[in-house]
Amino acid sequence: MTENKEAVEQPTEQQSYSDFMESTPPNQLASISSLCGREYLSQYSEVCDVLLTPEIQLHCPNENCNGIRFFRCVSGQKRRLTDDFAFIYVTYRCWNCQKTEKTFSLAAKVDVPGKPDGQLYKFGELPAFGPPTPPKLMKLIGPDRDDFLKGRRCENQGLGIGAFIYYRRVVESQRNRILNEIIKVSEKLSAPAEKISTLKAAVAETQFAKSLDMAKDVLPESLLINGHSPIKLLHAALSDGVHNMTDEQCMGLATSIRVVLGELAERLSQALKDEAELSKALSTLLHAKQG
């Protein structure tokens, strides 16, 4: 317990309770306005400062929700707060499906007894912090799902170097899988033969950096992100070794790599879906004309 107390006594940052619970990763301390209220607790036989637990908004993965929903606190007995840290578990439940729950491990204390402001530390949460990884991205990276999720956990915990290393490993390992998906889209969209040939040569290239460099300028327009090649963006992000960067720089690049991979997976899937819908529509109209 002594080690826990030492861990939470750090400089703080002012936040609202809802923002802290929704958006702050574990191992963070913040000053919270309106952290507590006054309430009679029978177990203490007096009016006490207690943690306020208003609604928060979280992603609910339940098939009836699959989006941001309101969660309400359903945890049990309330704890008295003092000017020393109390360690609390708080459980929230989705108020839409009434099934999904999330439990937070917290430390809380008031700044001044009888006043509403205080400090809140988040040790962790279950399920883990962070938005869900899109299924299309998980499908794109395939066999390296576990390494990607390790990178995601590092990112959620503020470990920039670890996140960068794991994401880089995923891209390096699944480079040809990603390029082959791009080739598939290029062929579906009847891209110029020389571009498809360049992509296939990039797959055959054994050097990772050279392979990405070859492929970066021959992507179909539908795969560009705001006019930029995602392969070029990934190539730029992965060109420097981790020893040349601070943890903060690694975190920024790691987050960018994840976001670009997710958007590329979405665009690959959408391009194939659009082509399938177009082929079906053409077939339907051709048969109707013949009929």
Short mmCIF file of N, CA and C in Angstrom, two decimals, residues 115-231:
data_model
loop_
_atom_site.label_atom_id
_atom_site.label_comp_id
_atom_site.label_asym_id
_atom_site.label_seq_id
_atom_site.Cartn_x
_atom_site.Cartn_y
_atom_site.Cartn_z
N LYS A 115 -14.98 20.23 0.95
CA LYS A 115 -14.96 20.94 -0.32
C LYS A 115 -15.04 19.93 -1.46
N PRO A 116 -15.57 20.36 -2.64
CA PRO A 116 -15.84 19.39 -3.71
C PRO A 116 -14.63 18.93 -4.53
N ASP A 117 -13.56 19.72 -4.57
CA ASP A 117 -12.45 19.38 -5.46
C ASP A 117 -11.52 18.35 -4.82
N GLY A 118 -10.82 17.60 -5.68
CA GLY A 118 -9.90 16.60 -5.16
C GLY A 118 -9.00 16.06 -6.25
N GLN A 119 -8.37 14.94 -5.94
CA GLN A 119 -7.45 14.32 -6.88
C GLN A 119 -7.87 12.88 -7.13
N LEU A 120 -7.68 12.45 -8.38
CA LEU A 120 -8.09 11.11 -8.79
C LEU A 120 -6.96 10.47 -9.59
N TYR A 121 -6.62 9.25 -9.21
CA TYR A 121 -5.57 8.50 -9.90
C TYR A 121 -6.18 7.23 -10.48
N LYS A 122 -5.84 6.94 -11.73
CA LYS A 122 -6.35 5.72 -12.37
C LYS A 122 -5.23 4.69 -12.46
N PHE A 123 -5.39 3.59 -11.71
CA PHE A 123 -4.42 2.51 -11.77
C PHE A 123 -4.62 1.68 -13.04
N GLY A 124 -5.89 1.45 -13.39
CA GLY A 124 -6.16 0.63 -14.56
C GLY A 124 -7.65 0.48 -14.78
N GLU A 125 -8.02 -0.22 -15.85
CA GLU A 125 -9.42 -0.48 -16.15
C GLU A 125 -9.55 -1.79 -16.90
N LEU A 126 -10.68 -2.42 -16.73
CA LEU A 126 -10.97 -3.71 -17.36
C LEU A 126 -12.38 -3.70 -17.92
N PRO A 127 -12.55 -3.93 -19.26
CA PRO A 127 -11.54 -4.15 -20.30
C PRO A 127 -10.56 -2.98 -20.42
N ALA A 128 -9.44 -3.23 -21.08
CA ALA A 128 -8.34 -2.28 -21.14
C ALA A 128 -8.75 -0.96 -21.77
N PHE A 129 -8.03 0.10 -21.40
CA PHE A 129 -8.28 1.44 -21.91
C PHE A 129 -8.08 1.50 -23.42
N GLY A 130 -8.84 2.36 -24.05
CA GLY A 130 -8.63 2.66 -25.46
C GLY A 130 -9.76 2.20 -26.34
N PRO A 131 -9.92 2.87 -27.49
CA PRO A 131 -10.98 2.47 -28.43
C PRO A 131 -10.68 1.10 -29.01
N PRO A 132 -11.69 0.37 -29.43
CA PRO A 132 -11.46 -0.97 -30.00
C PRO A 132 -10.71 -0.87 -31.33
N THR A 133 -9.94 -1.90 -31.61
CA THR A 133 -9.25 -1.96 -32.90
C THR A 133 -10.23 -2.40 -33.97
N PRO A 134 -10.36 -1.64 -35.07
CA PRO A 134 -11.33 -2.00 -36.12
C PRO A 134 -11.09 -3.41 -36.66
N PRO A 135 -12.15 -4.20 -36.84
CA PRO A 135 -12.00 -5.56 -37.37
C PRO A 135 -11.27 -5.61 -38.72
N LYS A 136 -11.48 -4.59 -39.56
CA LYS A 136 -10.83 -4.59 -40.87
C LYS A 136 -9.31 -4.46 -40.73
N LEU A 137 -8.86 -3.72 -39.72
CA LEU A 137 -7.43 -3.61 -39.48
C LEU A 137 -6.88 -4.93 -38.96
N MET A 138 -7.61 -5.57 -38.06
CA MET A 138 -7.17 -6.85 -37.53
C MET A 138 -7.06 -7.89 -38.65
N LYS A 139 -7.98 -7.83 -39.60
CA LYS A 139 -7.93 -8.75 -40.73
C LYS A 139 -6.73 -8.46 -41.62
N LEU A 140 -6.40 -7.18 -41.80
CA LEU A 140 -5.28 -6.81 -42.66
C LEU A 140 -3.96 -7.28 -42.09
N ILE A 141 -3.76 -7.15 -40.78
CA ILE A 141 -2.47 -7.53 -40.19
C ILE A 141 -2.40 -9.02 -39.90
N GLY A 142 -3.54 -9.69 -39.91
CA GLY A 142 -3.59 -11.14 -39.86
C GLY A 142 -2.80 -11.78 -38.73
N PRO A 143 -1.75 -12.56 -39.05
CA PRO A 143 -1.03 -13.36 -38.05
C PRO A 143 -0.35 -12.55 -36.96
N ASP A 144 -0.13 -11.26 -37.18
CA ASP A 144 0.56 -10.44 -36.17
C ASP A 144 -0.40 -9.70 -35.25
N ARG A 145 -1.58 -10.23 -35.10
CA ARG A 145 -2.59 -9.63 -34.23
C ARG A 145 -2.06 -9.42 -32.81
N ASP A 146 -1.39 -10.44 -32.26
CA ASP A 146 -0.91 -10.36 -30.88
C ASP A 146 0.13 -9.26 -30.70
N ASP A 147 1.07 -9.14 -31.66
CA ASP A 147 2.06 -8.08 -31.57
C ASP A 147 1.41 -6.70 -31.68
N PHE A 148 0.40 -6.59 -32.56
CA PHE A 148 -0.29 -5.31 -32.69
C PHE A 148 -0.97 -4.93 -31.38
N LEU A 149 -1.63 -5.89 -30.74
CA LEU A 149 -2.32 -5.60 -29.48
C LEU A 149 -1.33 -5.27 -28.37
N LYS A 150 -0.14 -5.87 -28.41
CA LYS A 150 0.89 -5.49 -27.44
C LYS A 150 1.30 -4.03 -27.66
N GLY A 151 1.44 -3.65 -28.94
CA GLY A 151 1.73 -2.26 -29.24
C GLY A 151 0.64 -1.33 -28.77
N ARG A 152 -0.59 -1.77 -28.93
CA ARG A 152 -1.75 -0.97 -28.49
C ARG A 152 -1.72 -0.76 -26.98
N ARG A 153 -1.38 -1.82 -26.26
CA ARG A 153 -1.30 -1.69 -24.80
C ARG A 153 -0.17 -0.74 -24.40
N CYS A 154 0.97 -0.84 -25.10
CA CYS A 154 2.07 0.10 -24.82
C CYS A 154 1.63 1.53 -25.07
N GLU A 155 0.93 1.75 -26.19
CA GLU A 155 0.45 3.08 -26.52
C GLU A 155 -0.50 3.60 -25.45
N ASN A 156 -1.42 2.75 -25.00
CA ASN A 156 -2.39 3.14 -23.98
C ASN A 156 -1.72 3.48 -22.65
N GLN A 157 -0.58 2.86 -22.39
CA GLN A 157 0.13 3.07 -21.12
C GLN A 157 1.21 4.15 -21.22
N GLY A 158 1.26 4.83 -22.37
CA GLY A 158 2.23 5.91 -22.53
C GLY A 158 3.64 5.45 -22.80
N LEU A 159 3.82 4.21 -23.26
CA LEU A 159 5.15 3.67 -23.55
C LEU A 159 5.44 3.80 -25.04
N GLY A 160 5.93 4.96 -25.44
CA GLY A 160 6.08 5.28 -26.85
C GLY A 160 7.05 4.39 -27.58
N ILE A 161 8.20 4.11 -26.97
CA ILE A 161 9.21 3.29 -27.64
C ILE A 161 8.67 1.88 -27.86
N GLY A 162 8.04 1.32 -26.83
CA GLY A 162 7.48 -0.03 -26.96
C GLY A 162 6.41 -0.09 -28.05
N ALA A 163 5.52 0.91 -28.09
CA ALA A 163 4.46 0.93 -29.10
C ALA A 163 5.06 1.02 -30.50
N PHE A 164 6.06 1.90 -30.67
CA PHE A 164 6.69 2.06 -31.98
C PHE A 164 7.34 0.76 -32.44
N ILE A 165 8.05 0.09 -31.54
CA ILE A 165 8.75 -1.15 -31.90
C ILE A 165 7.76 -2.23 -32.32
N TYR A 166 6.66 -2.38 -31.57
CA TYR A 166 5.68 -3.40 -31.92
C TYR A 166 4.99 -3.09 -33.25
N TYR A 167 4.60 -1.83 -33.46
CA TYR A 167 3.93 -1.47 -34.71
C TYR A 167 4.88 -1.63 -35.90
N ARG A 168 6.13 -1.25 -35.71
CA ARG A 168 7.11 -1.42 -36.78
C ARG A 168 7.26 -2.90 -37.13
N ARG A 169 7.32 -3.74 -36.11
CA ARG A 169 7.45 -5.19 -36.32
C ARG A 169 6.27 -5.72 -37.12
N VAL A 170 5.07 -5.23 -36.81
CA VAL A 170 3.87 -5.67 -37.52
C VAL A 170 3.95 -5.29 -39.00
N VAL A 171 4.31 -4.02 -39.27
CA VAL A 171 4.37 -3.56 -40.66
C VAL A 171 5.45 -4.31 -41.43
N GLU A 172 6.60 -4.52 -40.80
CA GLU A 172 7.68 -5.26 -41.46
C GLU A 172 7.26 -6.69 -41.78
N SER A 173 6.63 -7.34 -40.80
CA SER A 173 6.23 -8.73 -40.97
C SER A 173 5.11 -8.91 -41.99
N GLN A 174 4.16 -7.96 -41.99
CA GLN A 174 2.98 -8.08 -42.86
C GLN A 174 3.05 -7.18 -44.09
N ARG A 175 4.25 -6.71 -44.40
CA ARG A 175 4.43 -5.84 -45.57
C ARG A 175 3.85 -6.46 -46.83
N ASN A 176 4.21 -7.71 -47.12
CA ASN A 176 3.75 -8.33 -48.37
C ASN A 176 2.24 -8.60 -48.34
N ARG A 177 1.71 -8.89 -47.19
CA ARG A 177 0.26 -9.08 -47.07
C ARG A 177 -0.47 -7.79 -47.43
N ILE A 178 0.05 -6.66 -46.91
CA ILE A 178 -0.54 -5.35 -47.20
C ILE A 178 -0.40 -5.01 -48.68
N LEU A 179 0.80 -5.23 -49.23
CA LEU A 179 1.03 -4.91 -50.64
C LEU A 179 0.18 -5.79 -51.56
N ASN A 180 0.00 -7.05 -51.20
CA ASN A 180 -0.84 -7.93 -52.02
C ASN A 180 -2.30 -7.50 -52.02
N GLU A 181 -2.76 -6.94 -50.88
CA GLU A 181 -4.11 -6.39 -50.85
C GLU A 181 -4.22 -5.17 -51.76
N ILE A 182 -3.17 -4.37 -51.79
CA ILE A 182 -3.15 -3.19 -52.67
C ILE A 182 -3.14 -3.64 -54.14
N ILE A 183 -2.38 -4.70 -54.44
CA ILE A 183 -2.38 -5.24 -55.80
C ILE A 183 -3.78 -5.73 -56.19
N LYS A 184 -4.45 -6.39 -55.26
CA LYS A 184 -5.79 -6.90 -55.53
C LYS A 184 -6.73 -5.75 -55.90
N VAL A 185 -6.67 -4.66 -55.13
CA VAL A 185 -7.50 -3.50 -55.42
C VAL A 185 -7.11 -2.89 -56.76
N SER A 186 -5.80 -2.77 -57.01
CA SER A 186 -5.32 -2.18 -58.26
C SER A 186 -5.83 -2.97 -59.46
N GLU A 187 -5.80 -4.29 -59.37
CA GLU A 187 -6.29 -5.12 -60.47
C GLU A 187 -7.80 -4.99 -60.65
N LYS A 188 -8.51 -4.91 -59.55
CA LYS A 188 -9.97 -4.72 -59.62
C LYS A 188 -10.33 -3.41 -60.28
N LEU A 189 -9.49 -2.38 -60.01
CA LEU A 189 -9.77 -1.06 -60.55
C LEU A 189 -9.12 -0.83 -61.91
N SER A 190 -8.53 -1.88 -62.47
CA SER A 190 -7.87 -1.80 -63.79
C SER A 190 -6.80 -0.70 -63.83
N ALA A 191 -5.95 -0.71 -62.81
CA ALA A 191 -4.84 0.25 -62.76
C ALA A 191 -3.87 -0.03 -63.90
N PRO A 192 -3.07 0.96 -64.31
CA PRO A 192 -2.09 0.74 -65.37
C PRO A 192 -1.18 -0.44 -65.06
N ALA A 193 -0.85 -1.19 -66.10
CA ALA A 193 -0.06 -2.41 -65.94
C ALA A 193 1.30 -2.13 -65.30
N GLU A 194 1.91 -0.98 -65.63
CA GLU A 194 3.23 -0.69 -65.08
C GLU A 194 3.18 -0.46 -63.56
N LYS A 195 2.06 0.10 -63.08
CA LYS A 195 1.93 0.30 -61.63
C LYS A 195 1.75 -1.04 -60.92
N ILE A 196 0.95 -1.91 -61.49
CA ILE A 196 0.78 -3.23 -60.89
C ILE A 196 2.09 -4.00 -60.91
N SER A 197 2.84 -3.85 -61.98
CA SER A 197 4.14 -4.50 -62.09
C SER A 197 5.10 -3.99 -61.01
N THR A 198 5.06 -2.68 -60.76
CA THR A 198 5.91 -2.09 -59.72
C THR A 198 5.53 -2.62 -58.34
N LEU A 199 4.24 -2.75 -58.08
CA LEU A 199 3.78 -3.29 -56.80
C LEU A 199 4.23 -4.74 -56.61
N LYS A 200 4.16 -5.52 -57.68
CA LYS A 200 4.60 -6.91 -57.59
C LYS A 200 6.11 -6.99 -57.38
N ALA A 201 6.84 -6.07 -57.99
CA ALA A 201 8.29 -6.03 -57.77
C ALA A 201 8.60 -5.65 -56.32
N ALA A 202 7.78 -4.78 -55.74
CA ALA A 202 7.95 -4.39 -54.34
C ALA A 202 7.74 -5.59 -53.42
N VAL A 203 6.79 -6.45 -53.76
CA VAL A 203 6.54 -7.66 -52.98
C VAL A 203 7.77 -8.58 -53.05
N ALA A 204 8.37 -8.68 -54.20
CA ALA A 204 9.53 -9.56 -54.39
C ALA A 204 10.80 -9.00 -53.75
N GLU A 205 10.84 -7.69 -53.52
CA GLU A 205 12.02 -7.05 -52.93
C GLU A 205 12.20 -7.52 -51.47
N THR A 206 13.41 -7.93 -51.11
CA THR A 206 13.66 -8.45 -49.76
C THR A 206 13.94 -7.35 -48.74
N GLN A 207 14.44 -6.20 -49.19
CA GLN A 207 14.73 -5.13 -48.25
C GLN A 207 13.46 -4.33 -47.94
N PHE A 208 13.15 -4.23 -46.66
CA PHE A 208 11.90 -3.61 -46.23
C PHE A 208 11.78 -2.16 -46.70
N ALA A 209 12.80 -1.35 -46.41
CA ALA A 209 12.73 0.08 -46.75
C ALA A 209 12.65 0.27 -48.27
N LYS A 210 13.42 -0.49 -49.02
CA LYS A 210 13.41 -0.37 -50.47
C LYS A 210 12.06 -0.78 -51.04
N SER A 211 11.46 -1.82 -50.45
CA SER A 211 10.17 -2.30 -50.91
C SER A 211 9.09 -1.23 -50.75
N LEU A 212 9.06 -0.58 -49.58
CA LEU A 212 8.07 0.49 -49.36
C LEU A 212 8.34 1.67 -50.28
N ASP A 213 9.61 1.97 -50.50
CA ASP A 213 9.97 3.08 -51.37
C ASP A 213 9.49 2.84 -52.80
N MET A 214 9.57 1.60 -53.25
CA MET A 214 9.12 1.25 -54.60
C MET A 214 7.61 1.40 -54.74
N ALA A 215 6.88 1.05 -53.67
CA ALA A 215 5.42 0.98 -53.76
C ALA A 215 4.73 2.31 -53.48
N LYS A 216 5.43 3.24 -52.88
CA LYS A 216 4.77 4.41 -52.29
C LYS A 216 4.06 5.32 -53.29
N ASP A 217 4.48 5.31 -54.55
CA ASP A 217 3.90 6.27 -55.51
C ASP A 217 3.01 5.62 -56.57
N VAL A 218 2.65 4.35 -56.39
CA VAL A 218 1.89 3.66 -57.43
C VAL A 218 0.54 3.13 -56.91
N LEU A 219 0.02 3.75 -55.87
CA LEU A 219 -1.26 3.29 -55.31
C LEU A 219 -2.43 3.88 -56.09
N PRO A 220 -3.54 3.14 -56.17
CA PRO A 220 -4.75 3.71 -56.76
C PRO A 220 -5.21 4.94 -55.99
N GLU A 221 -5.81 5.87 -56.69
CA GLU A 221 -6.24 7.12 -56.06
C GLU A 221 -7.21 6.89 -54.91
N SER A 222 -8.03 5.84 -55.00
CA SER A 222 -9.03 5.58 -53.96
C SER A 222 -8.39 5.19 -52.63
N LEU A 223 -7.11 4.81 -52.65
CA LEU A 223 -6.43 4.43 -51.42
C LEU A 223 -5.65 5.58 -50.80
N LEU A 224 -5.58 6.71 -51.47
CA LEU A 224 -4.87 7.86 -50.93
C LEU A 224 -5.64 8.46 -49.76
N ILE A 225 -4.90 8.96 -48.78
CA ILE A 225 -5.48 9.58 -47.60
C ILE A 225 -5.23 11.07 -47.67
N ASN A 226 -6.29 11.82 -47.92
CA ASN A 226 -6.16 13.27 -48.12
C ASN A 226 -5.10 13.59 -49.18
N GLY A 227 -5.09 12.76 -50.23
CA GLY A 227 -4.17 12.98 -51.32
C GLY A 227 -2.78 12.41 -51.12
N HIS A 228 -2.54 11.78 -49.96
CA HIS A 228 -1.21 11.25 -49.65
C HIS A 228 -1.21 9.73 -49.69
N SER A 229 -0.12 9.16 -50.16
CA SER A 229 0.03 7.71 -50.18
C SER A 229 0.27 7.19 -48.77
N PRO A 230 -0.57 6.27 -48.27
CA PRO A 230 -0.34 5.72 -46.92
C PRO A 230 0.98 4.95 -46.85
N ILE A 231 1.40 4.34 -47.95
CA ILE A 231 2.69 3.65 -47.95
C ILE A 231 3.83 4.64 -47.81
#
